[in-house]
Structures are given as C-alpha cells and as structure tokens.
Amino acid sequence: MYAPADGWIDKDGTFHDEQPCDDATPVHVVELHPDDGLYPLPYMARQADGSAWEETASAPFAPPGAARQTFYPDARRLYEEIERFGLADHGTPVELGSIADFDFFRAAPSGGYTADPDSERHGQDFFVYYPYHLQSEPGLTNLAQATNQVQAVLATGEHAGVQWLEGSPTVDETLYWLGLVVDTTVPLVGHAAQRRHQSSSADGDRNVLDGVKYIASGVALNERGEDRVGACVIVDELVYAARDVTKVDARPGGYEVTGGHGGVVADLGGYGPPQLTYLPARKHTHCSDLRLTVLPEQVSGVAGTLDTGVSLVDVSTRDTDGLVPAAMPHVTITKYSRYAATGTRTDSPPVPDDEVEILARITANLAGAPLAGFVCEGMSPFGMADPTRNAALSVAVFAGMPVVRTGRGNTGGMAYRTDPTFISGNNLTATKARMLLMAALLKLGALPPAADPFAPTSDERAATEQAVARYQTLFDTH
C-alpha cells in the first residue's frame, strides 16, 4: 500500500540507493535546512502511487486495504513520544523511564500489525473505531480473552500497577468489569483521550502521566501494600471510581460522577502529590466476591423454548486459562420510554404479547446463550417500566434469566426493590449494571426456570425470589 523506499541503511549506518543486503533497513529521504527552524516531522507514509495521505482513506468509504491505521498497534511508541517530546509541569523533560519500567501488552487493540497479510485481521485481531465507516467492536469473546490476559500478567507479581488505554466512550465499562473480576492487590487505572495525541493541549498524554504518578506514589495502597481504591479512571487530573463515572460529552472535562454519591476518589494535586478524597465502600479486585480466582468452574444455564419448556444445563465457565470465552453471559439492555406504540392496555394482569423484541431475545437466548439476562433502564430512579414490558421481563425471569432494574440515564437515586423477583440496580447506570450482571451470572448461574414461564406457581415464585436474593446481595455490595 505504501510507496517504494528511497534507499536503504545498512547495519553500519551507510545509505545506499540500491538494497545492499537482505537485512538493510528501507528508508524515506527527507531534507531539512537550517532556515526551516524547528520542524517536527509530519506523517511520512505515502500511498502506493507515491502521493501523500490527505485523509485516512484513499477515497471516501474506502475498504480497509485502502485506508491507513490511525492508532498504534500497542502503546510502546506512544509512551516513547510522550517522554521524548513532552514537557512536565515546570517545563522540565517528562521522565517516565526513570520512574518505572513498562511492559506493553495488547488485549483488544485499536490498531494491528498488517505488514504480513496473514498476521492480523481487522475486526478479529484488532478493532478500529476511526475512520468511522470502518469501525469494528470487540465482542464478549475478546472481553474474556482480555480479562484472562490481565489476570495472567498480574499473577506473575512483577508489576506495581496496570494502565489500561481505551477510547473515552467505553473505558469506564471495561475498568469496572476488570475491577470486579481481576484478582489483584495492585491499582488498576484506565485512561482515555478527548484530543488526539500530539494535538494542541492533548489530554491523553497528561492522563498517562497522571496514571504513572498515581501508581508510583503508593497513595492507593493500605498499610499492607494492597490497593484500597479499586479500579479507577484517571482523566482531567481527577481519579474517578470506575463504578461511578461516565462520559457525557466529547471534550476534556466531559466526564461526570454517576449515581449521585461521591465518585471522585482522589485529586492529582496539580504540582503536588496525589491525595485521596474518600475510599469506595464497594468490594473490588482482591476483595470482590466475583474475582476470577473464586468463580466456579461450572454453573447452571438454561435452554429450551417457551413453548416446549425450559430446563437447566451445565455450563463450563472457567478453565486453566481463565474465563471460557464461549460461556460469556449475554445481557441485553432494554430502555423504557412513555407513550408506547400499543398505547394503554386494560388486561388484568397485563400480557407481554406486544413486547416482541424482549420475547424474541428470550427465545434467542434459550436457543444459544445459556447464561443470559436483562437490564431494564426504567423510570428514574425507581427502575420500573410500563406494565406490558414488566410482564415480558417477568417471563424472562421465570425462564431463568435475571432482570435488573435501573433508573433512566444518570440517576441520583437508588432503584427500589418493588418486586422480589427483580434485582434492584441500586444507583448503577444501565451499562454498569450490565457488567455486574454478567459477572454475577458467572458466579451464580441461571435462575430456576418455571415449568410455564408465563404462569409460575407460588412455589416456583418462592424459589425464584430466593435465587434473586443472592444476586441482590452482589448488587448491594459491588
């Protein structure tokens, strides 16, 4: 895809117009003059025809083979550039290498190694989200693989902390998940960027520096040297508990505390050292009841049909490598809004027939996802929805799929537990409740299904309430 080299440099540093040997390095030639002044080199790659890259693709909506990557395959080059080109608070050089040694791992990267056509594939080995027409998203399999990798790296005991880099819209979800399931005593911190690396006032570079500062300071550790804060997101010189933060706007400062209770656990202190402002009350990492090392190797799932019946099946969820990717739970978010297309129904009790999306998802889960559940983003803060949606979600509950109720948007109040067959999502957002329900399913498995999910008996209802109570304990403490 790129233009031919202008020459080659041999191992002695001598330039050649023709390739002198197989191990010579191909180079492009750039000429700078003293009167050019200070001049950072621009993006140097050229297209196959020798022309410059003016856009991210050779033509609008070009396929991946005719577009350049806009993210590094890993963070190694990013950290090097921050140290070589950046300035610290007092105008001194940025010092990363003198503070810590860094190892770089690729979990579900946004850029890939594609020089070898058979090495890595877009949408399978790496997941770009710019240019937008080529966006690809990692799936549950990739989340399981990334989780296993983080756990394996930390199990070596060789690292003082983890910096996780991800796009700003979703970094809080991943960090909350890692804080629930990764068993570690070192800090887990996540960073994102609202402005591109090396752009004017790039915030991502500073966020990385602040993460190093936070981990190296030891402020997150207790007297035993164990992390006492849990997974957090460090952006804009603030340290947010991963459970209690979300992105609300695409600009620096566009993160807000969710749930209406705290959220900012530390301040980076400007020129001073980091300072903790409060300690989260929720369980995390080495204290979590959902950490990978204590999850069962097998739980019960559900399979069947709503017509012929639902039964319990065994699901292997953990092996020697960690989470089994194929067993990752499928949790669907459904959002309540008033003035449904079907209008008011006078059925007593309400019937779920009009909720075709929910019923179709239940059917699909029973056919291919033995561990599954729902999150209903309902009225704020109560989490309740309209009667027909509640009825459809009740069918899911008695088909073995737990349902969590949360308030709409960034609710400040707690979702009440108005029905003991539903889980109260506390003050979690719907996206965070989804992550917690996924982890809870890996620990507790499916709910006991009723013989007829549309008409459970009193004994079946009692058994479900008892099982839901165990889920509720996890939601009240994590």
PDB file of N, CA and C in Angstrom, residues 306 332-336 352-366 373-377 385-397 399 401 403 422 454:
ATOM      1  N   LEU A 306     -39.919 -21.426  24.922  1.00  0.00           N
ATOM      2  CA  LEU A 306     -41.046 -21.004  25.748  1.00  0.00           C
ATOM      3  C   LEU A 306     -42.255 -21.902  25.530  1.00  0.00           C
ATOM      4  N   THR A 332     -28.836  -8.139  27.856  1.00  0.00           N
ATOM      5  CA  THR A 332     -29.460  -7.166  26.961  1.00  0.00           C
ATOM      6  C   THR A 332     -30.010  -5.993  27.770  1.00  0.00           C
ATOM      7  N   ILE A 333     -29.805  -4.785  27.260  1.00  0.00           N
ATOM      8  CA  ILE A 333     -30.364  -3.588  27.885  1.00  0.00           C
ATOM      9  C   ILE A 333     -31.626  -3.188  27.128  1.00  0.00           C
ATOM     10  N   THR A 334     -32.721  -3.028  27.850  1.00  0.00           N
ATOM     11  CA  THR A 334     -33.957  -2.519  27.261  1.00  0.00           C
ATOM     12  C   THR A 334     -34.329  -1.226  27.954  1.00  0.00           C
ATOM     13  N   LYS A 335     -34.739  -0.241  27.194  1.00  0.00           N
ATOM     14  CA  LYS A 335     -34.961   1.100  27.730  1.00  0.00           C
ATOM     15  C   LYS A 335     -36.443   1.463  27.686  1.00  0.00           C
ATOM     16  N   TYR A 336     -36.939   1.879  28.828  1.00  0.00           N
ATOM     17  CA  TYR A 336     -38.339   2.304  28.926  1.00  0.00           C
ATOM     18  C   TYR A 336     -38.490   3.756  28.468  1.00  0.00           C
ATOM     19  N   PRO A 352     -47.709  -9.938  27.943  1.00  0.00           N
ATOM     20  CA  PRO A 352     -46.466  -9.433  27.336  1.00  0.00           C
ATOM     21  C   PRO A 352     -46.435  -9.501  25.819  1.00  0.00           C
ATOM     22  N   ASP A 353     -47.550  -9.826  25.178  1.00  0.00           N
ATOM     23  CA  ASP A 353     -47.529 -10.141  23.750  1.00  0.00           C
ATOM     24  C   ASP A 353     -46.953  -9.016  22.893  1.00  0.00           C
ATOM     25  N   ASP A 354     -47.191  -7.756  23.282  1.00  0.00           N
ATOM     26  CA  ASP A 354     -46.751  -6.640  22.451  1.00  0.00           C
ATOM     27  C   ASP A 354     -45.236  -6.408  22.516  1.00  0.00           C
ATOM     28  N   GLU A 355     -44.566  -6.967  23.504  1.00  0.00           N
ATOM     29  CA  GLU A 355     -43.128  -6.744  23.654  1.00  0.00           C
ATOM     30  C   GLU A 355     -42.365  -7.781  22.821  1.00  0.00           C
ATOM     31  N   VAL A 356     -42.478  -7.621  21.508  1.00  0.00           N
ATOM     32  CA  VAL A 356     -41.922  -8.633  20.608  1.00  0.00           C
ATOM     33  C   VAL A 356     -40.392  -8.669  20.682  1.00  0.00           C
ATOM     34  N   GLU A 357     -39.755  -7.522  20.910  1.00  0.00           N
ATOM     35  CA  GLU A 357     -38.288  -7.517  20.981  1.00  0.00           C
ATOM     36  C   GLU A 357     -37.797  -8.325  22.168  1.00  0.00           C
ATOM     37  N   ILE A 358     -38.412  -8.126  23.330  1.00  0.00           N
ATOM     38  CA  ILE A 358     -37.990  -8.850  24.522  1.00  0.00           C
ATOM     39  C   ILE A 358     -38.268 -10.339  24.367  1.00  0.00           C
ATOM     40  N   LEU A 359     -39.449 -10.690  23.875  1.00  0.00           N
ATOM     41  CA  LEU A 359     -39.786 -12.093  23.704  1.00  0.00           C
ATOM     42  C   LEU A 359     -38.869 -12.765  22.680  1.00  0.00           C
ATOM     43  N   ALA A 360     -38.519 -12.048  21.625  1.00  0.00           N
ATOM     44  CA  ALA A 360     -37.605 -12.607  20.629  1.00  0.00           C
ATOM     45  C   ALA A 360     -36.223 -12.825  21.233  1.00  0.00           C
ATOM     46  N   ARG A 361     -35.782 -11.904  22.071  1.00  0.00           N
ATOM     47  CA  ARG A 361     -34.476 -12.053  22.705  1.00  0.00           C
ATOM     48  C   ARG A 361     -34.485 -13.227  23.685  1.00  0.00           C
ATOM     49  N   ILE A 362     -35.571 -13.406  24.417  1.00  0.00           N
ATOM     50  CA  ILE A 362     -35.682 -14.565  25.313  1.00  0.00           C
ATOM     51  C   ILE A 362     -35.551 -15.853  24.505  1.00  0.00           C
ATOM     52  N   THR A 363     -36.265 -15.919  23.384  1.00  0.00           N
ATOM     53  CA  THR A 363     -36.219 -17.104  22.528  1.00  0.00           C
ATOM     54  C   THR A 363     -34.802 -17.357  22.023  1.00  0.00           C
ATOM     55  N   ALA A 364     -34.122 -16.290  21.582  1.00  0.00           N
ATOM     56  CA  ALA A 364     -32.754 -16.434  21.070  1.00  0.00           C
ATOM     57  C   ALA A 364     -31.802 -16.864  22.178  1.00  0.00           C
ATOM     58  N   ASN A 365     -31.973 -16.327  23.372  1.00  0.00           N
ATOM     59  CA  ASN A 365     -31.116 -16.718  24.492  1.00  0.00           C
ATOM     60  C   ASN A 365     -31.283 -18.198  24.815  1.00  0.00           C
ATOM     61  N   LEU A 366     -32.513 -18.657  24.842  1.00  0.00           N
ATOM     62  CA  LEU A 366     -32.762 -20.068  25.147  1.00  0.00           C
ATOM     63  C   LEU A 366     -32.176 -20.988  24.089  1.00  0.00           C
ATOM     64  N   GLY A 373     -29.378 -12.548  30.591  1.00  0.00           N
ATOM     65  CA  GLY A 373     -30.201 -11.732  31.466  1.00  0.00           C
ATOM     66  C   GLY A 373     -30.546 -10.422  30.799  1.00  0.00           C
ATOM     67  N   PHE A 374     -31.256  -9.571  31.539  1.00  0.00           N
ATOM     68  CA  PHE A 374     -31.700  -8.280  31.027  1.00  0.00           C
ATOM     69  C   PHE A 374     -31.422  -7.194  32.052  1.00  0.00           C
ATOM     70  N   VAL A 375     -31.204  -5.984  31.542  1.00  0.00           N
ATOM     71  CA  VAL A 375     -31.210  -4.778  32.363  1.00  0.00           C
ATOM     72  C   VAL A 375     -32.296  -3.880  31.798  1.00  0.00           C
ATOM     73  N   CYS A 376     -33.235  -3.486  32.661  1.00  0.00           N
ATOM     74  CA  CYS A 376     -34.288  -2.563  32.239  1.00  0.00           C
ATOM     75  C   CYS A 376     -33.971  -1.178  32.774  1.00  0.00           C
ATOM     76  N   GLU A 377     -33.692  -0.258  31.860  1.00  0.00           N
ATOM     77  CA  GLU A 377     -33.490   1.137  32.252  1.00  0.00           C
ATOM     78  C   GLU A 377     -34.876   1.779  32.277  1.00  0.00           C
ATOM     79  N   ALA A 385     -40.865  -0.113  34.647  1.00  0.00           N
ATOM     80  CA  ALA A 385     -41.281   0.196  33.284  1.00  0.00           C
ATOM     81  C   ALA A 385     -42.795   0.117  33.202  1.00  0.00           C
ATOM     82  N   ASP A 386     -43.324   0.116  31.984  1.00  0.00           N
ATOM     83  CA  ASP A 386     -44.773   0.022  31.811  1.00  0.00           C
ATOM     84  C   ASP A 386     -45.224  -1.410  32.058  1.00  0.00           C
ATOM     85  N   PRO A 387     -46.502  -1.650  32.313  1.00  0.00           N
ATOM     86  CA  PRO A 387     -46.979  -2.990  32.692  1.00  0.00           C
ATOM     87  C   PRO A 387     -46.663  -4.084  31.686  1.00  0.00           C
ATOM     88  N   THR A 388     -46.799  -3.798  30.385  1.00  0.00           N
ATOM     89  CA  THR A 388     -46.540  -4.867  29.414  1.00  0.00           C
ATOM     90  C   THR A 388     -45.054  -5.212  29.354  1.00  0.00           C
ATOM     91  N   ARG A 389     -44.184  -4.220  29.454  1.00  0.00           N
ATOM     92  CA  ARG A 389     -42.748  -4.503  29.468  1.00  0.00           C
ATOM     93  C   ARG A 389     -42.377  -5.269  30.727  1.00  0.00           C
ATOM     94  N   ASN A 390     -42.944  -4.861  31.859  1.00  0.00           N
ATOM     95  CA  ASN A 390     -42.694  -5.601  33.090  1.00  0.00           C
ATOM     96  C   ASN A 390     -43.146  -7.054  32.956  1.00  0.00           C
ATOM     97  N   ALA A 391     -44.288  -7.264  32.307  1.00  0.00           N
ATOM     98  CA  ALA A 391     -44.792  -8.627  32.129  1.00  0.00           C
ATOM     99  C   ALA A 391     -43.858  -9.449  31.253  1.00  0.00           C
ATOM    100  N   ALA A 392     -43.341  -8.841  30.194  1.00  0.00           N
ATOM    101  CA  ALA A 392     -42.421  -9.564  29.314  1.00  0.00           C
ATOM    102  C   ALA A 392     -41.126  -9.895  30.041  1.00  0.00           C
ATOM    103  N   LEU A 393     -40.629  -8.951  30.830  1.00  0.00           N
ATOM    104  CA  LEU A 393     -39.408  -9.205  31.581  1.00  0.00           C
ATOM    105  C   LEU A 393     -39.635 -10.251  32.666  1.00  0.00           C
ATOM    106  N   SER A 394     -40.851 -10.317  33.181  1.00  0.00           N
ATOM    107  CA  SER A 394     -41.170 -11.363  34.147  1.00  0.00           C
ATOM    108  C   SER A 394     -41.096 -12.737  33.502  1.00  0.00           C
ATOM    109  N   VAL A 395     -41.477 -12.840  32.238  1.00  0.00           N
ATOM    110  CA  VAL A 395     -41.323 -14.103  31.517  1.00  0.00           C
ATOM    111  C   VAL A 395     -39.842 -14.489  31.462  1.00  0.00           C
ATOM    112  N   ALA A 396     -38.966 -13.493  31.220  1.00  0.00           N
ATOM    113  CA  ALA A 396     -37.531 -13.772  31.203  1.00  0.00           C
ATOM    114  C   ALA A 396     -37.058 -14.307  32.544  1.00  0.00           C
ATOM    115  N   VAL A 397     -37.532 -13.681  33.632  1.00  0.00           N
ATOM    116  CA  VAL A 397     -37.134 -14.107  34.974  1.00  0.00           C
ATOM    117  C   VAL A 397     -37.497 -15.579  35.194  1.00  0.00           C
ATOM    118  N   ALA A 399     -38.009 -17.770  33.017  1.00  0.00           N
ATOM    119  CA  ALA A 399     -37.309 -18.637  32.067  1.00  0.00           C
ATOM    120  C   ALA A 399     -35.845 -18.790  32.469  1.00  0.00           C
ATOM    121  N   MET A 401     -33.677 -16.168  33.460  1.00  0.00           N
ATOM    122  CA  MET A 401     -32.804 -15.039  33.134  1.00  0.00           C
ATOM    123  C   MET A 401     -33.042 -13.893  34.111  1.00  0.00           C
ATOM    124  N   VAL A 403     -33.251 -10.283  35.837  1.00  0.00           N
ATOM    125  CA  VAL A 403     -33.516  -8.958  35.285  1.00  0.00           C
ATOM    126  C   VAL A 403     -33.183  -7.915  36.345  1.00  0.00           C
ATOM    127  N   PHE A 422     -37.294  -9.290  40.829  1.00  0.00           N
ATOM    128  CA  PHE A 422     -36.395  -8.443  40.050  1.00  0.00           C
ATOM    129  C   PHE A 422     -35.245  -7.981  40.942  1.00  0.00           C
ATOM    130  N   PHE A 454     -44.796 -18.233  31.657  1.00  0.00           N
ATOM    131  CA  PHE A 454     -45.878 -17.255  31.600  1.00  0.00           C
ATOM    132  C   PHE A 454     -46.801 -17.352  32.823  1.00  0.00           C
TER     133      PHE A 454
END
